[in-house]
Short mmCIF file of N, CA and C in Angstrom, two decimals:
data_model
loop_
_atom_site.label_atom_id
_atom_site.label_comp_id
_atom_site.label_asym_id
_atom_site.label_seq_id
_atom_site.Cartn_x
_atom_site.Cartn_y
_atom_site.Cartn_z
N UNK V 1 32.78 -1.63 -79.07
CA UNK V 1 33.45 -0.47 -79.62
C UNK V 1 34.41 -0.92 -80.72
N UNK V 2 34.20 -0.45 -82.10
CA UNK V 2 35.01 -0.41 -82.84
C UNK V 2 36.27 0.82 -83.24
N UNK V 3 37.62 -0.17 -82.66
CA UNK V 3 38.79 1.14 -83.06
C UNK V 3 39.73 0.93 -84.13
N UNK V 4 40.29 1.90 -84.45
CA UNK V 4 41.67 1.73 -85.41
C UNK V 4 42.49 2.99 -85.54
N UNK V 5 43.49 2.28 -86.05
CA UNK V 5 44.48 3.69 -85.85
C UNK V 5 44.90 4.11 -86.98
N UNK V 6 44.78 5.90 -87.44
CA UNK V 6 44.32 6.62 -87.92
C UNK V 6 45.97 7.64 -88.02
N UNK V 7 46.16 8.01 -89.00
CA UNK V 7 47.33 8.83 -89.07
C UNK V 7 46.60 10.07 -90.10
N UNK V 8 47.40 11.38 -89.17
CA UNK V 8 46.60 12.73 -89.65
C UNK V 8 47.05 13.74 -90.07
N UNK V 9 47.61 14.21 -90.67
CA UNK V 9 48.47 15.02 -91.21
C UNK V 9 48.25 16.62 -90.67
N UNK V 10 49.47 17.57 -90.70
CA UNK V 10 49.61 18.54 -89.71
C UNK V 10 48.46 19.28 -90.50
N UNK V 11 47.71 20.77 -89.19
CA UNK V 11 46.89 21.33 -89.94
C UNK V 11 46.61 22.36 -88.95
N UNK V 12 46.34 23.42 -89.70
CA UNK V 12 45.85 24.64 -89.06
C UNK V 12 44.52 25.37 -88.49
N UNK V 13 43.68 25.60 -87.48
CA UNK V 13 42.68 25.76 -87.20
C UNK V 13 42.70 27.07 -87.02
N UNK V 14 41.33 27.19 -87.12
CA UNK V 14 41.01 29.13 -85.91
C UNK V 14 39.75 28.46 -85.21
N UNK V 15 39.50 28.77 -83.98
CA UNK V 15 38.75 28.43 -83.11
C UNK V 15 38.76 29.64 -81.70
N UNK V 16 38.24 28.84 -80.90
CA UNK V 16 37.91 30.25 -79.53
C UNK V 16 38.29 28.90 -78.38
N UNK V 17 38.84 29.31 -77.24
CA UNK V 17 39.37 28.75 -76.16
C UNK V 17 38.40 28.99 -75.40
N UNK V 18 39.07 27.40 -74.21
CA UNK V 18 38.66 27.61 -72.81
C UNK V 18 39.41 27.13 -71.81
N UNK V 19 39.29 27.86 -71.09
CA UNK V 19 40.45 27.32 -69.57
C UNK V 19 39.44 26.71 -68.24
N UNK V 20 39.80 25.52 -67.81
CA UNK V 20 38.58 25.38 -66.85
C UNK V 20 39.32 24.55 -65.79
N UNK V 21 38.15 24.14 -65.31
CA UNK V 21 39.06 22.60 -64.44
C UNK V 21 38.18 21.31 -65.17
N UNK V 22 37.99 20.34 -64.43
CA UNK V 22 37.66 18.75 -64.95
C UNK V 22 35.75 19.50 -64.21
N UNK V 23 35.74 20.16 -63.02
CA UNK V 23 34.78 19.58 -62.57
C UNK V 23 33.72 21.21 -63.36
N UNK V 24 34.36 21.90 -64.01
CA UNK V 24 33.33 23.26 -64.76
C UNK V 24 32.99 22.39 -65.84
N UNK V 25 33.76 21.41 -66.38
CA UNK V 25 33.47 20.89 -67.19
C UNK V 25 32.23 19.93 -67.51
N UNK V 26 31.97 18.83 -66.35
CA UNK V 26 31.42 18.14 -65.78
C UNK V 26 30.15 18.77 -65.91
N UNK V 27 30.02 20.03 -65.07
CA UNK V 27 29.23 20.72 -64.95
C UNK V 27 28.14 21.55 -66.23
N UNK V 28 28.91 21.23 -67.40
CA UNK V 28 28.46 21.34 -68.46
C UNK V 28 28.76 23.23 -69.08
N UNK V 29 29.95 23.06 -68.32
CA UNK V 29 30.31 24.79 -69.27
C UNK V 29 30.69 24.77 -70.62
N UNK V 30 31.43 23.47 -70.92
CA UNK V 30 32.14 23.12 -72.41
C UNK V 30 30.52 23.21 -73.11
N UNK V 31 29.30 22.19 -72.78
CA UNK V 31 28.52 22.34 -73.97
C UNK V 31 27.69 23.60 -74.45
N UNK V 32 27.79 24.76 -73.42
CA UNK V 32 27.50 26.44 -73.24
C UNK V 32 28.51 26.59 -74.59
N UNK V 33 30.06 26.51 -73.71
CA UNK V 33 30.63 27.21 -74.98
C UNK V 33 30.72 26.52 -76.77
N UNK V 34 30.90 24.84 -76.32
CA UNK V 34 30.30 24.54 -77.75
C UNK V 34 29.22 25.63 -78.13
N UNK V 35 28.00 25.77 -77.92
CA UNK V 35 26.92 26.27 -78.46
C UNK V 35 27.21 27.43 -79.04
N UNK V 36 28.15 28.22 -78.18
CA UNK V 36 28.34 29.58 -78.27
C UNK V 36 29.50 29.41 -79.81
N UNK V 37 30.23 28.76 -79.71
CA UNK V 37 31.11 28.63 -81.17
C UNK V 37 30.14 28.07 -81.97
N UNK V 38 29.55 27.38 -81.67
CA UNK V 38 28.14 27.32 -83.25
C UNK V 38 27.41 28.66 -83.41
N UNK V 39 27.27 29.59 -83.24
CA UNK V 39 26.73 30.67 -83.18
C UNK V 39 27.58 31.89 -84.33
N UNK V 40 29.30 31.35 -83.62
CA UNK V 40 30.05 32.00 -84.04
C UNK V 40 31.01 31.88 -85.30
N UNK V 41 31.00 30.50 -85.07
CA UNK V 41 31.65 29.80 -86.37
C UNK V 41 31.98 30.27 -88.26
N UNK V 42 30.70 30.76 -88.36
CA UNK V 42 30.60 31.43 -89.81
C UNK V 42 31.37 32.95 -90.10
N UNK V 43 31.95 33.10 -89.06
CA UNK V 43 32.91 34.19 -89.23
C UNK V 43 34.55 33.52 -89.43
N UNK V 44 34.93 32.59 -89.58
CA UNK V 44 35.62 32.00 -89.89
C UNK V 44 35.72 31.67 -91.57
N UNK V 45 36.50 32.18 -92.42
CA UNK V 45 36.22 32.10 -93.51
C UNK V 45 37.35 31.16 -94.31
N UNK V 46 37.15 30.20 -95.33
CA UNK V 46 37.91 29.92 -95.97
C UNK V 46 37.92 28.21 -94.95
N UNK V 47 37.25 27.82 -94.07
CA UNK V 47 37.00 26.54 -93.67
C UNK V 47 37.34 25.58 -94.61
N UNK V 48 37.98 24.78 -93.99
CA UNK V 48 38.35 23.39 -94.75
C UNK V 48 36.92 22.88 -95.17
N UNK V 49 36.33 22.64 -94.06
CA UNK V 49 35.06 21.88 -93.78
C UNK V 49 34.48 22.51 -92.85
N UNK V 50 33.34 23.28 -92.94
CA UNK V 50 32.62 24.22 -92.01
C UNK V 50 31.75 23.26 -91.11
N UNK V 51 31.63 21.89 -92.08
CA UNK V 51 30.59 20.78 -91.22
C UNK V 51 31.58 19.94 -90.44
N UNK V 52 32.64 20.64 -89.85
CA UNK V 52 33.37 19.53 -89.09
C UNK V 52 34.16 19.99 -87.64
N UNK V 53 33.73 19.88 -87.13
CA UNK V 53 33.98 20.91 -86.02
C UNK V 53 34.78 20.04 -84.76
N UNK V 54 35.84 21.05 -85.01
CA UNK V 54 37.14 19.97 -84.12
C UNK V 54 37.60 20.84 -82.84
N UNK V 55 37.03 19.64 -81.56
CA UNK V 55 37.66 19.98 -80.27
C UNK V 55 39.01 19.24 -79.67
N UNK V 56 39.85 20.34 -79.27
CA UNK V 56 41.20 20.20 -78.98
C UNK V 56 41.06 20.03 -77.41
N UNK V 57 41.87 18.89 -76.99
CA UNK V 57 41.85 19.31 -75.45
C UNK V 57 43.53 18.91 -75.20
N UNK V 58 43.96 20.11 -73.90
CA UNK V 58 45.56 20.23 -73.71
C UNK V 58 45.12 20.07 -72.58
N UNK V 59 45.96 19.23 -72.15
CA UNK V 59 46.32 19.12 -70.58
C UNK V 59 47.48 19.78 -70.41
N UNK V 60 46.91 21.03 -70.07
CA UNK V 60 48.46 21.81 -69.59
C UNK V 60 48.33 22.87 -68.66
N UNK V 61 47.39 22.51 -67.90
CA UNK V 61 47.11 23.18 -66.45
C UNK V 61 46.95 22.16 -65.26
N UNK V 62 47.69 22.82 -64.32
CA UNK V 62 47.44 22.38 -62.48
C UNK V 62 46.46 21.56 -62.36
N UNK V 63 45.26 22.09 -62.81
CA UNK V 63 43.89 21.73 -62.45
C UNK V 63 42.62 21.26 -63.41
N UNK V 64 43.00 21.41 -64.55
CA UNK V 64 42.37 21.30 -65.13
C UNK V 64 42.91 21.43 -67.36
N UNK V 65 42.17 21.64 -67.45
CA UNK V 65 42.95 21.63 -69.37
C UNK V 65 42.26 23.50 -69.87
N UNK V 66 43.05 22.88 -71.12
CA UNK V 66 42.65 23.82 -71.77
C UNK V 66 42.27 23.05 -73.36
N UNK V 67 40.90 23.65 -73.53
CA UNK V 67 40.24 23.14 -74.58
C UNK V 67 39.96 23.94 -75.14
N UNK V 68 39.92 23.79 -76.80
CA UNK V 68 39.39 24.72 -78.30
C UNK V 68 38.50 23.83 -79.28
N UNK V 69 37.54 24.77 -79.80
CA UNK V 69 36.44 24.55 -80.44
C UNK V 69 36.98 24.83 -81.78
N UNK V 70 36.93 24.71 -83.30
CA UNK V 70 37.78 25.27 -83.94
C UNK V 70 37.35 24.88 -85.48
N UNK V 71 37.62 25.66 -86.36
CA UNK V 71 37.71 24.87 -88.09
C UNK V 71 38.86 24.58 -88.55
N UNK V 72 38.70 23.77 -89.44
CA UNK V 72 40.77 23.57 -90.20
C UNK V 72 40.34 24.48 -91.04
N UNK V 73 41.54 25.14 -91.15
CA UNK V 73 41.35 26.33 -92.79
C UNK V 73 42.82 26.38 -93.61
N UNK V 74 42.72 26.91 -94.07
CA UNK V 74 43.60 26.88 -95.31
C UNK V 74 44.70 27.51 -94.65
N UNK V 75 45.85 28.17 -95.35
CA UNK V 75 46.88 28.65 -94.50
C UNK V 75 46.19 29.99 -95.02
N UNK V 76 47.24 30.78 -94.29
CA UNK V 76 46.81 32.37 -94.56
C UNK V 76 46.08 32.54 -94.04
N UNK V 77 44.38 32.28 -93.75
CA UNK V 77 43.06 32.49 -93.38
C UNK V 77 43.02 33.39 -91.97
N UNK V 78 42.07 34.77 -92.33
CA UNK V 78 42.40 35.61 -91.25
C UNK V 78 41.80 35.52 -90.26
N UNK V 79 41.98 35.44 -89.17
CA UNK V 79 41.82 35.15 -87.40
C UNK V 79 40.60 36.06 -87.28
N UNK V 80 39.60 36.27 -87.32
CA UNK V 80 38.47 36.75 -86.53
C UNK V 80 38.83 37.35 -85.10
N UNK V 81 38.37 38.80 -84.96
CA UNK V 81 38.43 38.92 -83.33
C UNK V 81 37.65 38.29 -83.01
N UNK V 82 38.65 37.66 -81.56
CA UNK V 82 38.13 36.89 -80.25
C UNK V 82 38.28 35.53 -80.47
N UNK V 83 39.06 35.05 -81.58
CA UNK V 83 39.65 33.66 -81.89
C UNK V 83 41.36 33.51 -82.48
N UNK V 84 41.73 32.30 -82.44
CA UNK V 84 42.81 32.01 -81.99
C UNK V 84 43.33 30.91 -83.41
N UNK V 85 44.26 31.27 -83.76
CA UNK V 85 44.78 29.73 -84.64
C UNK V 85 45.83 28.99 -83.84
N UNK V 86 45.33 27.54 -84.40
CA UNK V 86 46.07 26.64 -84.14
C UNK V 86 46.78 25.82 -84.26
N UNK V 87 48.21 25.42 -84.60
CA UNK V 87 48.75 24.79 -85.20
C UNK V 87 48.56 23.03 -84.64
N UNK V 88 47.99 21.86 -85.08
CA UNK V 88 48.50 20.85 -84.94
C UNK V 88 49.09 19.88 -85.66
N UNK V 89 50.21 19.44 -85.13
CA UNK V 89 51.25 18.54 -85.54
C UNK V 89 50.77 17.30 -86.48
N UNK V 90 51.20 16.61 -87.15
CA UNK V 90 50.82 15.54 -87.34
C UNK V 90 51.19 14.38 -86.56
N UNK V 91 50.13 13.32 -86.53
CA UNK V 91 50.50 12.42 -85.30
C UNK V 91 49.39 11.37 -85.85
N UNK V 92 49.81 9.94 -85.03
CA UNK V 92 48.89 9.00 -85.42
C UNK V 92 48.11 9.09 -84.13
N UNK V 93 46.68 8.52 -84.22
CA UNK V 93 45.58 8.33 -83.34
C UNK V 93 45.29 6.57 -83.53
N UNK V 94 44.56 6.71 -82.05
CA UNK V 94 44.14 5.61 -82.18
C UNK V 94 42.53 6.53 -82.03
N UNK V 95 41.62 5.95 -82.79
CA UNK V 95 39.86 6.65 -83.03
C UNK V 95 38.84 5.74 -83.09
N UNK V 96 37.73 6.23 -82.38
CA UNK V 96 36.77 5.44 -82.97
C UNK V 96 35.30 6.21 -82.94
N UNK V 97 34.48 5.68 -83.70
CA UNK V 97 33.10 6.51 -83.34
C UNK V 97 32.18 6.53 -82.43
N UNK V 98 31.60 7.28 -82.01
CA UNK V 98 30.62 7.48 -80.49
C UNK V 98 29.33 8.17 -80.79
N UNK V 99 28.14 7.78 -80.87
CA UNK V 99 27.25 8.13 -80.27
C UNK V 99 26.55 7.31 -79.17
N UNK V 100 26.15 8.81 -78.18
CA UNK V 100 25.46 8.08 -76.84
C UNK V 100 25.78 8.99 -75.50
N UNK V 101 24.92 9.06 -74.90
CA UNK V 101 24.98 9.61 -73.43
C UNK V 101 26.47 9.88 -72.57
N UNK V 102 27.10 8.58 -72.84
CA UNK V 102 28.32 8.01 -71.92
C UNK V 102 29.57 8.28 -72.43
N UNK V 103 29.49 9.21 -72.97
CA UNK V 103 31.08 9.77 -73.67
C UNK V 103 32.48 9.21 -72.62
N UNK V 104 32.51 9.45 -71.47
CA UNK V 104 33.53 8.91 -70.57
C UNK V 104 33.45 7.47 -70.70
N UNK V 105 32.81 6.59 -70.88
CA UNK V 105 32.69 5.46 -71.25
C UNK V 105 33.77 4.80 -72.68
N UNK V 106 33.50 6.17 -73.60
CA UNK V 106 33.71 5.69 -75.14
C UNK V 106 35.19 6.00 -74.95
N UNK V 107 35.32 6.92 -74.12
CA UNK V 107 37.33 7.30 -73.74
C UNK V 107 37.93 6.26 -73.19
N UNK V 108 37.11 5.66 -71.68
CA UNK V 108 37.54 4.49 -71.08
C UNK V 108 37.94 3.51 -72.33
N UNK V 109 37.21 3.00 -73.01
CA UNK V 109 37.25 1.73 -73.76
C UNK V 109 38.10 2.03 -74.51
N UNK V 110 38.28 3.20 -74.81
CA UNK V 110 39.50 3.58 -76.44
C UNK V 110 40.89 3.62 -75.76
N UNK V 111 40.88 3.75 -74.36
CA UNK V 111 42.44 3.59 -73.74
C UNK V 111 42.80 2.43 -73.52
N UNK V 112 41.28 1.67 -72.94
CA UNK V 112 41.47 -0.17 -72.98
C UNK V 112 42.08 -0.47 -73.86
N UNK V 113 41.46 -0.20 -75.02
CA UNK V 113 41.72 -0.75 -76.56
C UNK V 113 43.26 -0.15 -76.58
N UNK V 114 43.74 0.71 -76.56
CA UNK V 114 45.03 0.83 -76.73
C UNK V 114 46.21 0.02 -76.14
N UNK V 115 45.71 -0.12 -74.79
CA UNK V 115 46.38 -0.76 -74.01
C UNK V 115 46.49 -1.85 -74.23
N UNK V 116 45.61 -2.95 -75.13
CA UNK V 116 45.54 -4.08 -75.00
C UNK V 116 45.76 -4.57 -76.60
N UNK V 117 45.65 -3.43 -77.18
CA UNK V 117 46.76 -3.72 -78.39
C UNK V 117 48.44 -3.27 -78.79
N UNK V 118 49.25 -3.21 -77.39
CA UNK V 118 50.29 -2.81 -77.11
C UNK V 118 50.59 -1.30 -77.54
N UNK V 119 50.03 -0.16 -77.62
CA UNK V 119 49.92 0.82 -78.46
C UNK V 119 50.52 1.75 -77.35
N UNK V 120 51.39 2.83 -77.45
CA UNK V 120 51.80 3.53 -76.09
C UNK V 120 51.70 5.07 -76.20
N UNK V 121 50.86 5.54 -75.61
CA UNK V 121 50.17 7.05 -75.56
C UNK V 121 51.26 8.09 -76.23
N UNK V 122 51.16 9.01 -77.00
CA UNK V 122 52.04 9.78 -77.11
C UNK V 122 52.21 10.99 -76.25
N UNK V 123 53.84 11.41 -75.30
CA UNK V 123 53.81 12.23 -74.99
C UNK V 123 53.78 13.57 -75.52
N UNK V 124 52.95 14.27 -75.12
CA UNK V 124 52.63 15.81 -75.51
C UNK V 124 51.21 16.25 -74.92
N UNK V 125 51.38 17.53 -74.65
CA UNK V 125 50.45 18.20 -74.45
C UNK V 125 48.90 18.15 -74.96
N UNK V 126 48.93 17.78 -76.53
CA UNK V 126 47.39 17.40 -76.92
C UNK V 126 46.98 16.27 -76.32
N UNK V 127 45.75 15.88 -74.98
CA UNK V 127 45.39 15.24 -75.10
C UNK V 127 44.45 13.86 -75.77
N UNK V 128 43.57 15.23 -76.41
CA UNK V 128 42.98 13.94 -77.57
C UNK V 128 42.22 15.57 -78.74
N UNK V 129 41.82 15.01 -79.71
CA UNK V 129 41.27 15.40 -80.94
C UNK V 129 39.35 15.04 -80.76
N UNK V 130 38.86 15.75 -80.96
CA UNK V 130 37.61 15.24 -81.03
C UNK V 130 37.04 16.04 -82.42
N UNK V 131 36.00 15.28 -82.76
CA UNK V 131 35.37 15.75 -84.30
C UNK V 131 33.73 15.73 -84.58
N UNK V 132 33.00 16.72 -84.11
CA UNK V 132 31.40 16.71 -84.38
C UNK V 132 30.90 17.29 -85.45
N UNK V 133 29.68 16.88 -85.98
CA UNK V 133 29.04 17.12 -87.05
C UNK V 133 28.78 18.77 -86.68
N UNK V 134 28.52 19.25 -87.61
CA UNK V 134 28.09 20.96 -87.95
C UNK V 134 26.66 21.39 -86.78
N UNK V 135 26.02 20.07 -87.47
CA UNK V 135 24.91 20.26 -86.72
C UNK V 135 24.46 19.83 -85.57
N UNK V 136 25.36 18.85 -84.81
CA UNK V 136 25.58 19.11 -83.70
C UNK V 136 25.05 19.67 -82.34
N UNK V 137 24.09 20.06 -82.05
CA UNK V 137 23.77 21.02 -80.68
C UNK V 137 24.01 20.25 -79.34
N UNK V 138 25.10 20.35 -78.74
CA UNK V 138 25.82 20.13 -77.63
C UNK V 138 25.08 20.81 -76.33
N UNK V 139 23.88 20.99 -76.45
CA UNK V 139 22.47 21.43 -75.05
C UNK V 139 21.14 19.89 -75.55
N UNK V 140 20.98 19.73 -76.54
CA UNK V 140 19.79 19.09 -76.49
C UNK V 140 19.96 18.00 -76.96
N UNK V 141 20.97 17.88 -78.34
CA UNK V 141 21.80 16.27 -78.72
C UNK V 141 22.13 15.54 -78.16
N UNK V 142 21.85 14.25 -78.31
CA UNK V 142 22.87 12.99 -78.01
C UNK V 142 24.25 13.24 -78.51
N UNK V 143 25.43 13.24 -77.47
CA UNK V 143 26.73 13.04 -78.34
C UNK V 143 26.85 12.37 -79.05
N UNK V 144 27.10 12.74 -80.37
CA UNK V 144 27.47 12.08 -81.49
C UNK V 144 29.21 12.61 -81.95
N UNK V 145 30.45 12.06 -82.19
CA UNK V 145 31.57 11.92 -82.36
C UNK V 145 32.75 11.61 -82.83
N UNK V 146 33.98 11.73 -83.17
CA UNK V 146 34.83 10.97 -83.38
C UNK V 146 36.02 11.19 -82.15
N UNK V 147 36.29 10.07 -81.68
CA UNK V 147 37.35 10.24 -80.64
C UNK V 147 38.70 9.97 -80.93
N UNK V 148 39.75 10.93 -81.21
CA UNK V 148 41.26 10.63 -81.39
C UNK V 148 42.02 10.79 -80.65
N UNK V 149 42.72 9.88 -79.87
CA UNK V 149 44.02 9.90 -79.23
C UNK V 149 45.36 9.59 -79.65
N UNK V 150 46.52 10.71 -79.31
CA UNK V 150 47.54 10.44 -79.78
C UNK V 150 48.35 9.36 -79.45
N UNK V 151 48.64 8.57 -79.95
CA UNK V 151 49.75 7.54 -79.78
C UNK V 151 51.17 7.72 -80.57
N UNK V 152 52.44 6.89 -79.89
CA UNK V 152 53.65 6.83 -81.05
C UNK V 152 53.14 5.93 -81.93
N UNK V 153 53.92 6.98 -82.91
CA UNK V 153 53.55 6.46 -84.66
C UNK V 153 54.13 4.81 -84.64
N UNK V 154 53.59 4.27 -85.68
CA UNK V 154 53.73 2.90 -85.88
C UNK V 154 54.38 2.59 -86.93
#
């Protein structure tokens, strides 16, 4: 696994939520609703990058997170019913790229890697940043990826 750390400047999304636990997830409800935001996506207007499709995950439930599917857009850009904007902060990541079956694998190793280059998680609510191609289909694709975790800035 190749990593490095990546600094990202603040930015605004519109996307559609989900509230779950670890094990709906598991279960493969996230790649349903991926699918379902590829469906929906083009009602989002004024996309930074329509081919770049960024999942948010918050750990900020009991049981489980809360995750968003989402585009960066410009400021102003109007919210679509049944989606949500999002503000994120700027922050450095530690990232690296993933394709392959074993996505929990490519997380394991990117926390190794942090850990073992003295790097120390940043506290907050975003757990990590993720980034898939447009085309993408999250039912029949191999994960293909970018994985970002927040760390303190350097």
């Amino acid at each position: 696994m190749e990593a490095k750390v990546v600094k990202k400047e603040a930015f605004k999304a519109i996307g559609v939520k989900w509230v779950g636990t670890f094990e709906q997830a598991a279960k493969g409800e996230i790649k349903v609703f991926h699918k379902k935001f590829l469906n929906s996506k083009n009602q989002i207007k004024y996309a930074v990058n329509p081919e770049n499709i960024i999942g948010l995950s918050y750990d900020n439930t009991e049981n489980g997170f809360t995750y968003y599917l989402a585009l960066e857009v410009e400021e102003g850009t109007a919210i679509p019913e049944g989606m949500e904007i999002i503000s994120v902060p700027a922050c450095t990541y530690a990232t690296t790229e993933y394709k392959g079956a074993a996505v929990s694998e490519a997380y394991t190793g990117l926390y190794t890697w942090i850990k073992q280059n003295e790097y120390t998680l940043r506290q907050s609510d975003l757990e990590h940043l993720e980034e898939y191609p447009g085309s993408f289909d999250p039912v029949t694709d191999v994960p293909e990826l970018k994985i970002h975790i927040p760390i303190k800035g350097i």
